[in-house]
Short mmCIF file of C-alpha atoms and ligand atoms in Angstrom, two decimals:
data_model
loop_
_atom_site.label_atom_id
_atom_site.label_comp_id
_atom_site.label_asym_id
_atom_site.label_seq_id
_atom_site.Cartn_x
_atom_site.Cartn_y
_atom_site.Cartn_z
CA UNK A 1 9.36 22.29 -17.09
CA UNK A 2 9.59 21.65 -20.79
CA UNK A 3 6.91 21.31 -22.90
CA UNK A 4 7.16 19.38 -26.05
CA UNK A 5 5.01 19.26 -29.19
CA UNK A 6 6.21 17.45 -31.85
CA UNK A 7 7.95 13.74 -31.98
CA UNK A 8 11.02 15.51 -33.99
CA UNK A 9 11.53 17.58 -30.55
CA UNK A 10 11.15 14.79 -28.12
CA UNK A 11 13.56 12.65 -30.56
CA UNK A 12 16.09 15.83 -30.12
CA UNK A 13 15.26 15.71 -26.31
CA UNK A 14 15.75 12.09 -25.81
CA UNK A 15 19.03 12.03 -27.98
CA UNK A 16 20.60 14.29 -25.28
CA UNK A 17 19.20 12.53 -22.47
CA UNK A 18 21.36 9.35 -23.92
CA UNK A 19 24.28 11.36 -23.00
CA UNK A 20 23.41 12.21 -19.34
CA UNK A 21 23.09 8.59 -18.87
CA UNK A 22 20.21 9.45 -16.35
CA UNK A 23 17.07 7.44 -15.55
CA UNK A 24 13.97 8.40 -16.88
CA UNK A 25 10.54 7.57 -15.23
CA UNK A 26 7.04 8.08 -17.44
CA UNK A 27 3.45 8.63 -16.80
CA UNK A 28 1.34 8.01 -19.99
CA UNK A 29 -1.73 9.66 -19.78
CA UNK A 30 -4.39 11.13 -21.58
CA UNK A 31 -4.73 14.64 -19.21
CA UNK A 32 -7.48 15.91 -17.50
CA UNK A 33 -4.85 14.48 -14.61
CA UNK A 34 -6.38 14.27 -10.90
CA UNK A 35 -4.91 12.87 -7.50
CA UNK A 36 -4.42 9.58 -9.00
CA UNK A 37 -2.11 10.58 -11.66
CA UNK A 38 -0.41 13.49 -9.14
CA UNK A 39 0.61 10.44 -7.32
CA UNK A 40 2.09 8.49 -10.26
CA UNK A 41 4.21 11.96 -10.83
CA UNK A 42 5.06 11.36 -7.29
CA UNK A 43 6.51 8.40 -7.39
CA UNK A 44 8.46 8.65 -10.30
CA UNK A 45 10.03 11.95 -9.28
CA UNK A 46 11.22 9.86 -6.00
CA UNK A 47 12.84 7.47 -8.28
CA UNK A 48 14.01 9.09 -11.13
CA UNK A 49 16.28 11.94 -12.00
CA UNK A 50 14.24 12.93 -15.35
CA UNK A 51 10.03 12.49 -15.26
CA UNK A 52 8.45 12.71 -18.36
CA UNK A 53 4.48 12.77 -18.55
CA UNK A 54 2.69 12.74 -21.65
CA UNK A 55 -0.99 13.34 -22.81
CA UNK A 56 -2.23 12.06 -25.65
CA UNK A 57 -6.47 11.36 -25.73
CA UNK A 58 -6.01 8.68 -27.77
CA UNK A 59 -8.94 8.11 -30.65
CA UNK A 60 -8.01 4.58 -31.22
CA UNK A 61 -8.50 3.14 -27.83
CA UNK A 62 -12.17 4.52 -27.63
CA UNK A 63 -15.07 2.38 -29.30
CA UNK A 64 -17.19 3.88 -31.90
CA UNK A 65 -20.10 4.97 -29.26
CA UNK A 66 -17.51 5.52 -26.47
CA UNK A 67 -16.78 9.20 -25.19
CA UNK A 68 -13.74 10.34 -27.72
CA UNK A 69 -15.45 14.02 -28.68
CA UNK A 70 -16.54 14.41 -25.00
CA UNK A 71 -13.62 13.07 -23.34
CA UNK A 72 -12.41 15.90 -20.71
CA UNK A 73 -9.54 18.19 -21.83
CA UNK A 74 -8.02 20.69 -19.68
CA UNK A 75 -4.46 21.19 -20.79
CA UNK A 76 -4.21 24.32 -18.50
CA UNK A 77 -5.10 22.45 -15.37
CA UNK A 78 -2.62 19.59 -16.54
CA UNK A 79 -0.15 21.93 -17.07
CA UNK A 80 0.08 23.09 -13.83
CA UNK A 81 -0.50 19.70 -11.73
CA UNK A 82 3.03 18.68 -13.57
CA UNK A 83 4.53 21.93 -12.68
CA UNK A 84 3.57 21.70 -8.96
CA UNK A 85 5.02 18.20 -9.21
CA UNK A 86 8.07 19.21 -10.44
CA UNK A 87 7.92 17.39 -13.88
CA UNK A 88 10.73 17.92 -16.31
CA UNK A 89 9.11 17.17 -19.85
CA UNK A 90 5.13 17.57 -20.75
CA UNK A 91 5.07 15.52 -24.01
CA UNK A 92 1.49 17.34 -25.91
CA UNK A 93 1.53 15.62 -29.18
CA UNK A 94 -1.02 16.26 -31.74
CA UNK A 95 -2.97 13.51 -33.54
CA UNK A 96 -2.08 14.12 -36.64
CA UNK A 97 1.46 13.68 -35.43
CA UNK A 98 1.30 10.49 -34.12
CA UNK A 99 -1.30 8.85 -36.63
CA UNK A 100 -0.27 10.38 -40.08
CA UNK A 101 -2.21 9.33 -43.16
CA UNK A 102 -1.83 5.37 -43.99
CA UNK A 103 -0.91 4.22 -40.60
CA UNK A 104 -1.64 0.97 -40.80
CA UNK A 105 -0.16 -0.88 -37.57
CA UNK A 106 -1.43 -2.13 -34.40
CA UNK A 107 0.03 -4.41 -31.14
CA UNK A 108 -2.74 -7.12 -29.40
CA UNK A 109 -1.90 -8.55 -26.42
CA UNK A 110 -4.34 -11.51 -27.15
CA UNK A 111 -4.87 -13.51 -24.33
CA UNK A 112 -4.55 -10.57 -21.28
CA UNK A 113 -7.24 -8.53 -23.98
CA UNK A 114 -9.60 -11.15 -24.55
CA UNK A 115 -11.71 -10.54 -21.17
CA UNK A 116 -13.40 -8.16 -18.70
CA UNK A 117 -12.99 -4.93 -20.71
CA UNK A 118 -11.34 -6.53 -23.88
CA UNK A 119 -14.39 -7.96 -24.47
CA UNK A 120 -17.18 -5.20 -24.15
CA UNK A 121 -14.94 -3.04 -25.62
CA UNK A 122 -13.10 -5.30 -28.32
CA UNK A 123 -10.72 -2.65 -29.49
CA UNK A 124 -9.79 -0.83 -26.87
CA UNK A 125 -6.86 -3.05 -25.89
CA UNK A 126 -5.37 -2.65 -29.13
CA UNK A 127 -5.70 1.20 -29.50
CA UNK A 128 -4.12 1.41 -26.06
CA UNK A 129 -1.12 -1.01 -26.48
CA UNK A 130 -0.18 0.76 -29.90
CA UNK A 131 -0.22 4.20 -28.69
CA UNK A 132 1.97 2.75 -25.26
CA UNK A 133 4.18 1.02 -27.85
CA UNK A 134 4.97 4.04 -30.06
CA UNK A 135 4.97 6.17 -26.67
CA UNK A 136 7.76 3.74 -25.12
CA UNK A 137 9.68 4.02 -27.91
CA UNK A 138 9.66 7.50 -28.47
CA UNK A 139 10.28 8.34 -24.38
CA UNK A 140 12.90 5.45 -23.85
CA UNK A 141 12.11 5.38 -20.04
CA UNK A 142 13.96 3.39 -17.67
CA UNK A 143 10.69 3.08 -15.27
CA UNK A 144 7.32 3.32 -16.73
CA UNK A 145 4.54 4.21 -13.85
CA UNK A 146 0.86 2.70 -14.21
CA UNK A 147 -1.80 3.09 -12.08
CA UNK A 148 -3.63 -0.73 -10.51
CA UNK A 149 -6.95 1.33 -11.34
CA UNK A 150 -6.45 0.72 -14.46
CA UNK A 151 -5.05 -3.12 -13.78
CA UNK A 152 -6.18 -4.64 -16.90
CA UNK A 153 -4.39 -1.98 -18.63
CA UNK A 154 -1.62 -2.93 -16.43
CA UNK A 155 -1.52 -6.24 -17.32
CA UNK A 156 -1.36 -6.07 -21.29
CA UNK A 157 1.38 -3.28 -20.82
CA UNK A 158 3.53 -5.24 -19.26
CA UNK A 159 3.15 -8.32 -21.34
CA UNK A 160 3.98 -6.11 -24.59
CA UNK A 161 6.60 -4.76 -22.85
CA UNK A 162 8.68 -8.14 -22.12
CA UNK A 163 6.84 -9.49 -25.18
CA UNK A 164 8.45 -7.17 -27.97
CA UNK A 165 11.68 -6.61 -25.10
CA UNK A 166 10.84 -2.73 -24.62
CA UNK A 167 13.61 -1.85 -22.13
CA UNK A 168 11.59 -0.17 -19.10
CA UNK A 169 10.50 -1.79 -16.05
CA UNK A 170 6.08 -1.01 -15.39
CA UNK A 171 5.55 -0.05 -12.00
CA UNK A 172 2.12 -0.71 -10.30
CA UNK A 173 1.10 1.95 -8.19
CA UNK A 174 -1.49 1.60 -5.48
CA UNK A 175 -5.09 3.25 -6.66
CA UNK A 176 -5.53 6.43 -5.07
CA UNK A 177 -9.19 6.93 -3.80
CA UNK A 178 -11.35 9.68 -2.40
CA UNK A 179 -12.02 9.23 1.47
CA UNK A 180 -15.15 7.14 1.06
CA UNK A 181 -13.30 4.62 -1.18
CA UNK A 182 -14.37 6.01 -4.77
CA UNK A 183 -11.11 5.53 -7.04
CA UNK A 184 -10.11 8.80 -8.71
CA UNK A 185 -10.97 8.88 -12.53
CA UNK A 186 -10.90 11.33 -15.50
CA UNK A 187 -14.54 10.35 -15.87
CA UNK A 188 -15.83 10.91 -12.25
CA UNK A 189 -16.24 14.14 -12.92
CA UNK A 190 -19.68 13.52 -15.13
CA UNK A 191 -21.12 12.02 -11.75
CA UNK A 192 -23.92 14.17 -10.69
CA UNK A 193 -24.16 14.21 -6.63
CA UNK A 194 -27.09 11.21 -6.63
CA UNK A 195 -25.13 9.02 -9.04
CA UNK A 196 -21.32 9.38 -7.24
CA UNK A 197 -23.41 8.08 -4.19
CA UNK A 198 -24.20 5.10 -6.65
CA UNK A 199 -21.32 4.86 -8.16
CA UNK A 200 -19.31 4.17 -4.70
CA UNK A 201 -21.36 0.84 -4.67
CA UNK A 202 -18.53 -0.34 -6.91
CA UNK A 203 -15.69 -0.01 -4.18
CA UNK A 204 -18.52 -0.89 -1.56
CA UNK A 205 -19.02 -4.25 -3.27
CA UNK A 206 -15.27 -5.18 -3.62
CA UNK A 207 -14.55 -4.70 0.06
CA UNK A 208 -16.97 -7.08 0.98
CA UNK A 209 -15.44 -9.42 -1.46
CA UNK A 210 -12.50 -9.44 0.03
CA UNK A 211 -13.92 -9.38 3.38
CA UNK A 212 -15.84 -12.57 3.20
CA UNK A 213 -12.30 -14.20 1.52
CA UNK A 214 -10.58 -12.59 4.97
CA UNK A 215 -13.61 -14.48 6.66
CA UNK A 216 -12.52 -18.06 5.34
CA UNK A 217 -14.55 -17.84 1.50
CA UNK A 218 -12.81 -19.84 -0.69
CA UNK A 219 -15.09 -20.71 -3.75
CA UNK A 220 -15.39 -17.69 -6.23
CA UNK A 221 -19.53 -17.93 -6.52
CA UNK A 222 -20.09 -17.22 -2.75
CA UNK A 223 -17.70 -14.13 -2.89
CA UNK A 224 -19.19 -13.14 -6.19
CA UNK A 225 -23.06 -13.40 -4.95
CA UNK A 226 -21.57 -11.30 -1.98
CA UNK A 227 -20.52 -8.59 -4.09
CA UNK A 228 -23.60 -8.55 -6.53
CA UNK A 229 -25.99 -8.64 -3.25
CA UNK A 230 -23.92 -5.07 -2.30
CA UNK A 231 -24.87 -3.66 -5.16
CA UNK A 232 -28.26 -5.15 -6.55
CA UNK A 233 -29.97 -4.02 -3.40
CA UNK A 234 -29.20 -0.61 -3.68
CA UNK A 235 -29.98 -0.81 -7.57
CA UNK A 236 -33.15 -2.42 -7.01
CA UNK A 237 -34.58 0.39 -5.59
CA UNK A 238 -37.56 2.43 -7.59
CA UNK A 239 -36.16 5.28 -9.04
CA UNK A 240 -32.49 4.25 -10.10
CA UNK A 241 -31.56 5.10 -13.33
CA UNK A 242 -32.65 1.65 -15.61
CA UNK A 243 -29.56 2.25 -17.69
CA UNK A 244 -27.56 1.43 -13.99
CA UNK A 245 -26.65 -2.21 -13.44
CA UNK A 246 -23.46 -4.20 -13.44
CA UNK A 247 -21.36 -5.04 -16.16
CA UNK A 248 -19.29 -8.04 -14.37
CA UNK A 249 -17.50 -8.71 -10.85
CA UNK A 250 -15.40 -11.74 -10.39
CA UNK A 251 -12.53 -13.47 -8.75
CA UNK A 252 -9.78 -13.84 -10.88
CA UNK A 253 -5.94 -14.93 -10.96
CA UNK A 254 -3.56 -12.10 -10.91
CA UNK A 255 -1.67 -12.64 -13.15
CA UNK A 256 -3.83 -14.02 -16.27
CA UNK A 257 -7.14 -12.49 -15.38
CA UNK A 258 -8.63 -15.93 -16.00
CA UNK A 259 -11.60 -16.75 -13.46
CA UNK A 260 -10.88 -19.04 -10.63
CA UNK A 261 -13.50 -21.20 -9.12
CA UNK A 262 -11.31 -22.29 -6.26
CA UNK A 263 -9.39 -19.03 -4.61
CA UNK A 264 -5.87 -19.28 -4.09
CA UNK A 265 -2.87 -17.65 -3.94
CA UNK A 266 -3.00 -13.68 -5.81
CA UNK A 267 -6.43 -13.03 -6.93
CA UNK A 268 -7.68 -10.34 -8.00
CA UNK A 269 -11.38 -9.25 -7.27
CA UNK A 270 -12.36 -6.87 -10.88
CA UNK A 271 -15.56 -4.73 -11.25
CA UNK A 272 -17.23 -2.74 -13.97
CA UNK A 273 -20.62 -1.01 -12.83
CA UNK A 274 -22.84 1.47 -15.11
CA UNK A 275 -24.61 3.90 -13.57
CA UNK A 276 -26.42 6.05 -16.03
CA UNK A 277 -24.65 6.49 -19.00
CA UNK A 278 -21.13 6.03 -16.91
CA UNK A 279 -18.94 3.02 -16.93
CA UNK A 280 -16.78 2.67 -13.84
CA UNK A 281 -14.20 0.63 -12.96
CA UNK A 282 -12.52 -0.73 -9.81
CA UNK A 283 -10.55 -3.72 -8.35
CA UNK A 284 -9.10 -4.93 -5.18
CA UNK A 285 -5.87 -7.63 -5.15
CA UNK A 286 -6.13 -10.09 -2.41
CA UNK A 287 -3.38 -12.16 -1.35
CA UNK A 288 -4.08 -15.64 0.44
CA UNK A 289 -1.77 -17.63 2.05
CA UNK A 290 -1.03 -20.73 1.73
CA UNK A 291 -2.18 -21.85 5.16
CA UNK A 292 -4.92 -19.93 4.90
CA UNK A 293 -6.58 -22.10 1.92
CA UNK A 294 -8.77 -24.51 3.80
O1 PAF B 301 -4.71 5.04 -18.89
C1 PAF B 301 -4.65 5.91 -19.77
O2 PAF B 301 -4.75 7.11 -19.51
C2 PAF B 301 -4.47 5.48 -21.22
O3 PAF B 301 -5.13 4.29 -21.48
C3 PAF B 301 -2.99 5.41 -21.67
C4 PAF B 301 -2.22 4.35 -20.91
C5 PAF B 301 -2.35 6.78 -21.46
C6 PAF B 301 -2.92 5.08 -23.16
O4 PAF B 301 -3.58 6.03 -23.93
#
């Protein structure tokens, strides 16, 4: 496994991949790399003849109270996850590399950044899809892998990409959860043992979203009361943490994030719940069919 450092070597790298002619599959990331990202690796490596990961912690995607300073970094324990995976090329870029005095540009995806997180975290969108655009463009991957975690960040991804015609193809990949449901993040690991309980709620509330839609719900506020019920009970409780509450759940189409009233067709159910001073995310897709819209 290579490790590179510096944009000059990747550029060197990349120029001799052109002549191999093979395809190259890419995990962005910004480390401290769990289950969830092992499995993006995964993937890729079934696909691909070349996998390239990078990890970059990206200051411009984090909000000025957000968690940039505290973010966790373990490039030893990344290392090594790649390396067991079989990973060709660890792109480690500093900073200062990739944001040199007077840089001055950005990409927004405006409509697919305007909701859900775009919108309690108004620049987040923006920090990610620059970094992902200079990242593309410096890796050149044929197959870019992205975790449906994340499926927000999914979204505006792949509208840049066939917006400014990138040339790789973004692969969803299923979330990969712990075996009570909790999806794997870089920031589970500031759960203490009372507040993961919590924090499950999240999942716990989605399922029975999309349990009552399985039942025959078709309007969004029924399935969204359903959800909320999951979790305000619980959250009710004397004791819980007053900082812990919900930050949204709703139905919404697939493909624009836009809330539906009416369910139909791909929806997708999306969550954000606080417990403490941790913001966690979650979502479940939910495909109806046609004959089963009353
Ligand atoms: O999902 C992440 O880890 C980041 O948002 C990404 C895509 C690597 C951009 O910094």
């Amino acid at each position: 496994m290579r490790i590179i450092r510096t944009i000059q070597a990747l550029r060197t790298w990349r120029r001799e991949q052109d002549r191999r002619g093979d395809v190259i599959g890419y995990i962005p990331t910004m480390g401290a790399l769990h289950d969830g990202h092992r499995s993006l690796i995964q993937r890729a490596r079934k696909q691909c003849a070349t996998v390239v990961v990078s990890i970059f912690v990206n200051p411009l995607q984090f909000g000025p109270t957000e968690d940039y300073r505290r973010y966790p970094r373990d490039s030893t324990g990344d290392l090594s996850l790649c390396r067991e995976e079989h990973a060709d090329v660890v792109f480690l870029p500093q900073s200062a590399g990739l944001y040199p005095p007077r840089f001055q540009t950005s990409v927004t995806v405006h409509e697919l950044s305007r909701r859900w997180e775009g919108e309690r975290r108004p620049t987040h969108f923006q920090g990610v899809a620059t970094i992902v655009t200079k990242l593309l463009n410096l890796v050149r991957p044929g197959r870019t892998f992205l975790g449906q975690k994340d499926y927000q960040q999914f979204l505006v991804i792949r509208q840049l990409v066939k917006d400014l015609e990138l040339d790789t193809r973004v692969i969803l990949c299923p979330t990969i959860r712990d075996a009570d449901g909790l999806a794997l993040s870089s920031r589970n690991r500031y759960l203490s043992q009372s507040q993961r309980r919590r924090a499950l709620l999240l999942y716990q509330a989605l399922s029975a979203g999309k349990a009552a839609i399985a039942k025959g719900a078709r309007r969004s506020p029924m399935v969204e009361r359903t959800m909320a019920m999951v979790i305000n009970r619980v959250l009710s409780l004397e004791g819980t943490d007053p900082r812990s509450r919900i930050d949204y759940l709703a139905c919404c189409d697939a493909e624009t994030l836009e809330p539906v009233t009416r369910l139909q067709g791909k929806v997708v159910l999306v969550g954000a719940l606080r417990i403490g001073s941790i913001r966690l995310l979650d979502n479940l897709i939910v495909q109806i069919r046609q004959d089963e819209t009353s």
